[in-house]
Tab-separated table of C-alpha atoms in Angstrom:
chain	number	residue	atom	x	y	z
A	1	MET	CA	131.583	69.442	148.123
A	2	PRO	CA	128.588	71.004	146.556
A	3	PRO	CA	128.291	72.797	143.152
A	4	THR	CA	129.649	76.824	143.754
A	5	THR	CA	129.267	79.525	141.089
A	6	THR	CA	132.313	81.399	140.260
A	7	GLN	CA	132.651	84.908	140.440
A	8	ALA	CA	134.976	87.003	139.302
A	9	PRO	CA	137.982	86.452	141.920
A	10	LEU	CA	139.479	89.864	141.854
A	11	ARG	CA	136.598	91.705	141.727
A	12	ALA	CA	134.929	90.082	145.023
A	13	TYR	CA	137.856	91.070	146.455
A	14	ARG	CA	138.087	94.744	145.179
A	15	ARG	CA	134.478	95.212	146.230
A	16	LEU	CA	135.092	94.573	149.803
A	17	PHE	CA	138.281	96.559	150.645
A	18	ALA	CA	136.208	99.558	148.405
A	19	LEU	CA	134.720	100.289	151.415
A	20	PRO	CA	135.694	103.317	153.311
A	21	GLY	CA	137.955	102.448	156.246
A	22	THR	CA	138.378	98.841	155.576
A	23	ARG	CA	141.962	98.954	154.044
A	24	ALA	CA	142.775	101.052	157.479
A	25	PHE	CA	141.543	98.709	159.952
A	26	THR	CA	143.153	95.613	157.813
A	27	ALA	CA	146.092	96.298	158.097
A	28	GLY	CA	146.327	97.396	161.609
A	29	ASN	CA	144.701	93.720	162.246
A	30	LEU	CA	147.001	91.931	160.544
A	31	MET	CA	149.690	94.034	162.267
A	32	ALA	CA	148.130	93.142	165.327
A	33	ARG	CA	147.294	89.239	164.530
A	34	LEU	CA	151.030	88.556	163.171
A	35	PRO	CA	152.478	88.106	167.077
A	36	SER	CA	150.117	85.258	167.484
A	37	GLY	CA	152.159	82.710	165.611
A	38	MET	CA	155.172	84.367	166.957
A	39	PHE	CA	154.731	84.580	171.207
A	40	GLY	CA	155.288	80.852	171.396
A	41	VAL	CA	158.072	79.967	169.254
A	42	SER	CA	159.652	83.304	170.497
A	43	ALA	CA	159.372	82.303	174.109
A	44	VAL	CA	160.047	78.580	173.547
A	45	VAL	CA	163.733	79.791	172.210
A	46	MET	CA	164.259	82.226	174.730
A	47	ILE	CA	163.312	80.246	177.794
A	48	ALA	CA	164.883	76.814	176.347
A	49	GLY	CA	168.171	78.975	175.602
A	50	ALA	CA	168.527	80.718	178.605
A	51	ARG	CA	167.190	78.496	181.176
A	52	GLY	CA	168.339	75.096	179.319
A	53	SER	CA	165.231	73.066	179.555
A	54	TYR	CA	162.361	72.400	176.938
A	55	ALA	CA	160.362	70.826	179.560
A	56	LEU	CA	160.398	74.298	181.500
A	57	ALA	CA	159.596	76.403	177.849
A	58	GLY	CA	156.608	73.892	177.438
A	59	ALA	CA	155.349	74.295	180.648
A	60	VAL	CA	155.255	77.499	180.620
A	61	THR	CA	153.631	78.116	177.152
A	62	ALA	CA	150.927	75.713	178.488
A	63	THR	CA	150.227	77.840	181.312
A	64	GLY	CA	149.870	80.539	178.923
A	65	LEU	CA	147.505	78.736	176.846
A	66	ALA	CA	145.342	77.927	179.887
A	67	ALA	CA	144.829	81.256	180.902
A	68	THR	CA	143.748	82.374	177.664
A	69	ALA	CA	141.511	79.454	177.068
A	70	VAL	CA	139.923	81.246	180.728
A	71	THR	CA	140.169	84.846	180.313
A	72	ALA	CA	139.672	85.464	175.850
A	73	PRO	CA	135.941	84.787	176.786
A	74	TRP	CA	135.534	87.248	179.257
A	75	ILE	CA	137.709	90.001	176.967
A	76	ALA	CA	135.434	89.243	174.415
A	77	ARG	CA	132.286	89.705	176.175
A	78	LEU	CA	133.432	93.148	177.963
A	79	VAL	CA	134.381	94.048	173.900
A	80	ASP	CA	130.950	93.231	172.807
A	81	ARG	CA	129.420	95.222	175.704
A	82	HIS	CA	131.498	98.320	175.643
A	83	GLY	CA	133.108	98.360	172.587
A	84	GLN	CA	136.246	97.149	170.838
A	85	ALA	CA	138.726	100.448	171.293
A	86	ARG	CA	137.380	101.021	174.941
A	87	VAL	CA	138.664	97.404	175.937
A	88	ALA	CA	141.062	96.299	173.373
A	89	VAL	CA	143.367	98.778	174.470
A	90	PRO	CA	143.700	98.176	177.981
A	91	ALA	CA	143.555	94.718	177.542
A	92	THR	CA	146.384	95.033	174.531
A	93	VAL	CA	148.518	97.007	176.533
A	94	CYS	CA	148.592	94.787	180.024
A	95	ALA	CA	149.323	91.689	177.474
A	96	ALA	CA	152.347	93.229	176.626
A	97	LEU	CA	153.362	94.414	179.890
A	98	GLY	CA	153.485	90.673	180.359
A	99	SER	CA	155.886	89.866	177.651
A	100	LEU	CA	157.682	92.370	178.550
A	101	ALA	CA	157.931	91.138	181.889
A	102	LEU	CA	158.772	87.404	180.668
A	103	LEU	CA	161.572	89.223	178.652
A	104	LEU	CA	163.038	90.712	181.475
A	105	CYS	CA	162.471	87.626	184.082
A	106	VAL	CA	164.565	85.502	181.682
A	107	HIS	CA	167.119	88.320	180.404
A	108	TYR	CA	167.820	89.112	184.679
A	109	GLY	CA	167.416	84.854	186.121
A	110	ALA	CA	164.754	85.447	188.020
A	111	PRO	CA	163.096	82.103	189.774
A	112	ASP	CA	160.728	79.988	187.536
A	113	TRP	CA	157.535	80.962	188.632
A	114	THR	CA	157.975	84.617	188.138
A	115	LEU	CA	158.026	83.244	184.020
A	116	PHE	CA	154.700	81.300	184.446
A	117	ALA	CA	152.922	84.428	186.226
A	118	ALA	CA	154.324	86.671	183.143
A	119	TYR	CA	153.563	84.796	180.506
A	120	ALA	CA	149.824	84.127	182.067
A	121	ALA	CA	149.353	87.788	181.693
A	122	THR	CA	150.027	87.372	177.958
A	123	ALA	CA	146.280	85.541	178.256
A	124	THR	CA	144.369	89.409	178.374
A	125	THR	CA	145.407	89.687	174.310
A	126	PRO	CA	142.510	90.586	172.586
A	127	ASN	CA	141.047	88.144	170.157
A	128	THR	CA	141.893	90.267	166.912
A	129	GLY	CA	141.309	88.105	164.263
A	130	GLY	CA	137.545	87.996	165.925
A	131	MET	CA	137.082	91.654	165.874
A	132	SER	CA	138.143	92.111	162.145
A	133	ARG	CA	134.999	89.572	161.233
A	134	ALA	CA	132.715	91.419	163.826
A	135	ARG	CA	133.633	94.588	161.561
A	136	TRP	CA	132.976	92.774	158.221
A	137	ALA	CA	129.485	91.149	159.742
A	138	HIS	CA	128.685	95.158	160.534
A	139	LEU	CA	129.114	96.317	157.291
A	140	LEU	CA	128.151	93.666	155.145
A	141	THR	CA	124.572	93.463	156.967
A	142	GLY	CA	122.677	91.916	154.631
A	143	ASP	CA	125.175	91.015	151.859
A	144	PRO	CA	125.858	87.185	152.374
A	145	ALA	CA	127.851	86.640	149.444
A	146	ALA	CA	130.228	89.858	150.330
A	147	LEU	CA	130.224	88.410	153.999
A	148	HIS	CA	131.103	85.343	152.730
A	149	THR	CA	134.612	86.737	150.651
A	150	ALA	CA	135.137	88.519	153.769
A	151	ASN	CA	135.231	85.687	155.810
A	152	SER	CA	137.440	83.524	153.412
A	153	PHE	CA	139.610	86.721	153.217
A	154	GLU	CA	140.108	86.715	157.104
A	155	GLN	CA	140.706	83.057	157.142
A	156	ALA	CA	143.831	83.027	154.689
A	157	ALA	CA	144.806	85.861	156.738
A	158	ASP	CA	144.869	83.640	159.936
A	159	GLU	CA	147.015	80.937	157.934
A	160	LEU	CA	149.304	83.861	156.533
A	161	CYS	CA	149.652	84.723	160.144
A	162	TYR	CA	150.502	81.574	161.653
A	163	MET	CA	152.620	80.741	158.440
A	164	LEU	CA	155.180	83.576	158.735
A	165	GLY	CA	154.923	84.127	162.650
A	166	PRO	CA	157.228	81.474	163.647
A	167	VAL	CA	159.482	82.011	160.828
A	168	LEU	CA	159.750	85.676	161.585
A	169	ALA	CA	160.506	84.794	165.192
A	170	ALA	CA	163.218	82.170	164.480
A	171	PHE	CA	164.976	84.726	162.263
A	172	LEU	CA	164.690	87.338	164.841
A	173	CYS	CA	165.849	85.603	167.570
A	174	GLY	CA	168.456	83.766	166.010
A	175	THR	CA	169.777	86.766	164.066
A	176	PHE	CA	169.801	89.321	166.966
A	177	PHE	CA	169.086	88.201	170.552
A	178	PRO	CA	167.315	85.698	172.183
A	179	GLU	CA	164.733	88.044	173.605
A	180	ALA	CA	164.307	89.906	170.196
A	181	GLY	CA	161.229	87.474	168.635
A	182	THR	CA	159.218	88.399	172.062
A	183	LEU	CA	160.277	92.018	171.972
A	184	ALA	CA	159.291	92.372	168.586
A	185	GLY	CA	156.117	90.573	169.038
A	186	ALA	CA	154.790	93.139	171.842
A	187	VAL	CA	155.331	96.093	169.374
A	188	LEU	CA	153.736	94.626	166.579
A	189	LEU	CA	150.850	93.584	168.988
A	190	LEU	CA	150.431	97.052	170.482
A	191	THR	CA	151.604	99.308	167.410
A	192	GLY	CA	148.767	96.943	165.337
A	193	THR	CA	145.757	97.078	167.614
A	194	LEU	CA	146.388	101.107	168.428
A	195	LEU	CA	146.375	101.701	164.604
A	196	PHE	CA	142.798	99.277	164.274
A	197	THR	CA	141.145	100.642	167.119
A	198	ALA	CA	141.789	104.222	165.560
A	199	GLN	CA	139.712	102.536	162.803
A	200	ARG	CA	136.618	104.278	164.577
A	201	ALA	CA	133.902	104.687	161.440
A	202	THR	CA	134.136	100.961	161.143
A	203	GLU	CA	133.519	100.040	164.571
A	204	PRO	CA	130.748	97.814	165.490
A	205	PRO	CA	128.569	99.544	168.030
A	206	ALA	CA	128.679	98.788	171.340
A	207	GLY	CA	126.073	96.365	172.745
A	208	GLY	CA	125.721	97.081	175.916
A	209	GLY	CA	121.902	96.890	175.574
A	210	SER	CA	121.516	93.682	173.937
A	211	THR	CA	119.250	91.191	175.469
A	212	GLY	CA	120.887	88.065	173.944
A	213	GLY	CA	121.533	85.265	176.061
A	214	ALA	CA	124.904	83.272	176.456
A	215	PRO	CA	126.479	81.744	173.007
A	216	LEU	CA	127.134	79.294	174.848
A	217	ARG	CA	123.636	78.577	175.118
A	218	ALA	CA	122.489	79.478	172.304
A	219	PRO	CA	120.599	76.795	170.073
A	220	GLY	CA	123.748	74.746	168.053
A	221	MET	CA	126.255	76.250	169.440
A	222	PRO	CA	127.456	72.975	172.021
A	223	ALA	CA	127.619	71.029	168.918
A	224	GLN	CA	129.431	73.898	166.734
A	225	LEU	CA	131.993	74.389	169.552
A	226	ALA	CA	132.259	70.280	169.630
A	227	VAL	CA	133.127	70.730	165.779
A	228	CYS	CA	135.758	73.194	167.046
A	229	LEU	CA	137.829	71.148	169.256
A	230	ALA	CA	137.682	68.133	167.330
A	231	LEU	CA	138.989	70.558	164.575
A	232	GLY	CA	141.505	71.707	166.536
A	233	ALA	CA	142.968	68.385	167.413
A	234	VAL	CA	143.670	67.487	163.636
A	235	PHE	CA	145.953	71.508	164.044
A	236	GLY	CA	147.464	70.202	166.988
A	237	ALA	CA	148.389	66.510	166.272
A	238	MET	CA	149.323	67.144	162.907
A	239	GLU	CA	152.321	69.957	163.832
A	240	VAL	CA	153.417	67.229	166.788
A	241	VAL	CA	153.398	64.080	164.813
A	242	THR	CA	155.251	66.028	161.656
A	243	VAL	CA	157.671	67.525	163.784
A	244	ALA	CA	158.437	64.022	165.236
A	245	PHE	CA	158.265	61.829	161.814
A	246	ALA	CA	160.951	64.460	159.991
A	247	ASP	CA	163.526	64.033	163.533
A	248	ASP	CA	162.872	60.196	162.844
A	249	ARG	CA	163.887	61.054	159.561
A	250	GLY	CA	166.850	62.858	160.475
A	251	HIS	CA	165.834	65.786	158.740
A	252	ARG	CA	163.926	67.443	161.483
A	253	SER	CA	164.210	71.191	159.619
A	254	ALA	CA	162.365	70.074	157.358
A	255	ALA	CA	159.300	70.067	159.427
A	256	GLY	CA	159.012	73.642	159.352
A	257	VAL	CA	158.811	73.932	155.544
A	258	ALA	CA	156.582	71.225	155.482
A	259	LEU	CA	153.764	72.363	157.585
A	260	GLY	CA	154.322	75.802	155.821
A	261	LEU	CA	153.134	74.014	152.544
A	262	GLN	CA	150.291	72.737	154.672
A	263	ALA	CA	149.148	76.514	155.496
A	264	ALA	CA	150.147	77.278	152.511
A	265	GLY	CA	147.481	75.505	150.531
A	266	SER	CA	144.895	76.599	153.728
A	267	CYS	CA	145.692	80.231	152.602
A	268	LEU	CA	145.376	79.745	148.601
A	269	ALA	CA	142.151	77.637	149.126
A	270	GLY	CA	140.911	80.190	151.562
A	271	LEU	CA	141.088	83.310	148.648
A	272	VAL	CA	139.658	80.843	145.950
A	273	TYR	CA	136.719	79.692	148.017
A	274	GLY	CA	135.874	83.338	149.362
A	275	ALA	CA	135.638	84.206	145.390
A	276	LEU	CA	132.875	81.453	144.785
A	277	SER	CA	129.577	81.644	145.782
A	278	PRO	CA	128.955	78.456	147.662
A	279	ALA	CA	125.179	77.104	147.432
A	280	GLY	CA	123.114	75.840	149.920
A	281	PRO	CA	123.037	77.039	153.625
A	282	ALA	CA	126.437	76.946	156.109
A	283	ALA	CA	124.458	74.193	158.203
A	284	ARG	CA	124.194	72.093	154.944
A	285	ARG	CA	127.622	72.723	153.226
A	286	LEU	CA	129.794	72.076	156.786
A	287	PRO	CA	129.750	68.082	156.711
A	288	TRP	CA	130.516	68.460	152.906
A	289	CYS	CA	133.783	70.358	153.796
A	290	VAL	CA	134.508	68.072	156.860
A	291	ALA	CA	134.381	65.494	154.375
A	292	ALA	CA	136.703	66.606	152.019
A	293	MET	CA	138.862	67.310	154.797
A	294	THR	CA	138.993	64.110	156.512
A	295	ALA	CA	139.668	62.173	152.874
A	296	LEU	CA	142.904	64.685	152.312
A	297	MET	CA	143.996	64.318	156.021
A	298	THR	CA	144.388	60.530	154.910
A	299	LEU	CA	147.529	61.587	152.308
A	300	PRO	CA	150.276	62.407	154.736
A	301	LEU	CA	149.321	59.260	156.407
A	302	LEU	CA	149.679	56.960	153.449
A	303	ALA	CA	152.581	59.409	152.178
A	304	ALA	CA	154.205	58.442	155.894
A	305	ALA	CA	152.932	54.327	155.343
A	306	LEU	CA	154.211	53.935	151.917
A	307	ALA	CA	157.143	56.498	150.831
A	308	GLY	CA	158.604	56.304	154.619
A	309	SER	CA	160.939	59.690	153.589
A	310	MET	CA	160.324	63.503	153.692
A	311	LEU	CA	160.072	63.460	149.705
A	312	ALA	CA	156.454	62.614	149.661
A	313	LEU	CA	154.872	64.444	153.090
A	314	PRO	CA	155.383	67.998	151.584
A	315	GLY	CA	153.509	67.347	149.052
A	316	ALA	CA	150.745	65.401	150.803
A	317	LEU	CA	150.505	68.408	153.514
A	318	LEU	CA	150.121	70.854	150.888
A	319	LEU	CA	147.014	69.228	149.332
A	320	ALA	CA	145.735	68.165	152.499
A	321	GLY	CA	145.832	71.917	153.834
A	322	THR	CA	143.568	73.032	150.831
A	323	ALA	CA	140.574	71.936	152.574
A	324	THR	CA	141.324	73.341	156.152
A	325	ALA	CA	139.919	77.037	155.018
A	326	PRO	CA	136.913	76.292	153.154
A	327	THR	CA	135.741	74.169	156.515
A	328	MET	CA	137.032	76.725	158.809
A	329	VAL	CA	135.432	79.493	156.725
A	330	THR	CA	131.846	77.310	157.150
A	331	ASN	CA	132.327	76.678	160.574
A	332	MET	CA	132.924	80.257	161.588
A	333	ALA	CA	129.939	81.176	159.271
A	334	LEU	CA	127.912	78.753	161.130
A	335	VAL	CA	129.203	80.365	164.428
A	336	GLN	CA	128.101	83.874	163.294
A	337	GLN	CA	125.008	82.762	162.474
A	338	ARG	CA	123.908	81.110	165.979
A	339	THR	CA	125.482	83.714	168.171
A	340	PRO	CA	123.243	86.265	169.882
A	341	ALA	CA	122.976	89.796	168.337
A	342	GLY	CA	125.405	91.927	170.654
A	343	ARG	CA	127.534	88.844	171.779
A	344	LEU	CA	129.481	88.282	167.969
A	345	ASN	CA	132.892	88.723	169.196
A	346	GLU	CA	132.366	86.552	172.351
A	347	GLY	CA	130.365	83.968	170.478
A	348	MET	CA	133.532	83.440	167.965
A	349	THR	CA	136.377	83.643	170.634
A	350	LEU	CA	134.427	80.627	172.469
A	351	ALA	CA	135.306	79.315	168.964
A	352	VAL	CA	138.810	79.878	169.151
A	353	THR	CA	139.306	78.509	172.448
A	354	GLY	CA	138.018	75.429	171.230
A	355	LEU	CA	140.177	75.291	168.987
A	356	LEU	CA	143.024	75.889	171.418
A	357	GLY	CA	141.527	73.173	172.971
A	358	GLY	CA	141.907	70.693	170.358
A	359	ILE	CA	144.876	71.818	169.743
A	360	ALA	CA	146.431	70.969	173.001
A	361	CYS	CA	144.831	67.541	173.269
A	362	GLY	CA	145.609	66.532	169.547
A	363	SER	CA	149.392	67.892	170.460
A	364	ALA	CA	149.155	65.959	173.929
A	365	THR	CA	147.582	62.386	172.260
A	366	GLY	CA	149.986	62.870	168.762
A	367	GLY	CA	152.916	63.107	171.098
A	368	TRP	CA	151.346	59.950	173.039
A	369	VAL	CA	151.078	58.159	169.816
A	370	VAL	CA	154.340	58.940	168.467
A	371	GLU	CA	156.545	58.002	171.574
A	372	HIS	CA	154.399	54.552	171.935
A	373	LEU	CA	153.706	53.626	168.716
A	374	SER	CA	155.540	55.224	165.924
A	375	PRO	CA	155.468	58.321	164.128
A	376	THR	CA	153.640	56.779	160.828
A	377	ALA	CA	151.348	55.841	162.973
A	378	GLY	CA	150.752	59.262	164.394
A	379	TYR	CA	149.731	60.436	161.290
A	380	GLY	CA	146.309	58.313	162.420
A	381	VAL	CA	145.500	60.632	164.888
A	382	PRO	CA	144.743	63.933	162.858
A	383	VAL	CA	142.191	61.605	160.888
A	384	THR	CA	140.324	60.342	163.288
A	385	ALA	CA	139.955	63.833	164.986
A	386	ALA	CA	138.424	64.618	161.745
A	387	VAL	CA	136.191	61.690	161.256
A	388	VAL	CA	135.154	63.105	164.756
A	389	ALA	CA	134.430	66.222	163.305
A	390	LEU	CA	132.596	64.675	160.718
A	391	MET	CA	130.054	62.623	162.618
A	392	ILE	CA	129.248	65.435	164.812
A	393	SER	CA	128.434	68.109	161.599
A	394	PHE	CA	126.388	65.117	159.696
A	395	ALA	CA	124.502	64.737	163.272
A	396	ARG	CA	123.831	68.536	163.410
A	397	ARG	CA	123.311	68.992	159.389
A	398	THR	CA	119.797	70.638	159.922
A	399	GLY	CA	120.850	72.912	162.584
């Protein structure tokens, strides 16, 4: 990676949260963002437990993912045009009602098709992470160093939510009742969104009068979204292959711990990266970040191939995770730079949609390789996806 100049780590974050209103909107946003890591696990546990079919549970969650890919950019466009509070609150209410409808349909034995319809309604969930990043971009205009720290914090928050969300969901569903995870997620989402949007002083102005073009057609954005797609494939494949590898070795429960360590490595790396002042523009830094990520993604493959057991894998995943947050922070910085004025939330939501699409493709590809070759060979899929991301980022390094 390029050289960096270290700031006082705690000072960089204290400076962020000394700004009026930032602590309040961050607390609400984290509460609203935590359910993103809960809903999928909760739905699978709830549906599979009631209907006895993981195939049905997987199909329902896949339908929700597809609906989100279609709906999320539209919701984000409305947020940019009319403001966060005016759009996010009704959109969140609709999504929470969809979760409650799913819960009731499962609990009362409604026909299978109602599960698909109910879960699809949750696709109106606004991109809370994107809205938080948009607030930081509004507050820190003209201060790229502080904005870099804020983006790093947001990436670390993403990793924390995806690390804690499934654990919380599994605990609630197993300790109380199968619907507890979905119910708690809906309550957290609605409460957090209301707290977040109540902080009107930090809300970016609505861009209804913006003359900026569509983010998808902005210079450099198609290639940037292709990078997001490839990075998503890394994450999706790694999750499926790790579960399969652990199951093949008779330690399926250890997969969650191993993947949690990967997220923990990314979270810590994101916080450290945010306390640094990277040298050079983001477009030139991204290839180096992806190169480091590609190199570290070979560690799980080597651990699986050489050790052949679960002993070495958690440590390899922890190290592999340390490249994730710097790569994602730099990638999202480029997305922000290339998104037309007044369309920031839409641009970042397109990036998230690309990641979700890549996760779906990576999961499917990793599962196919595991089934037809071996779990060890499956670790070649995230490495291959990382190489694709590296090739695209180097091709666009002057963008």
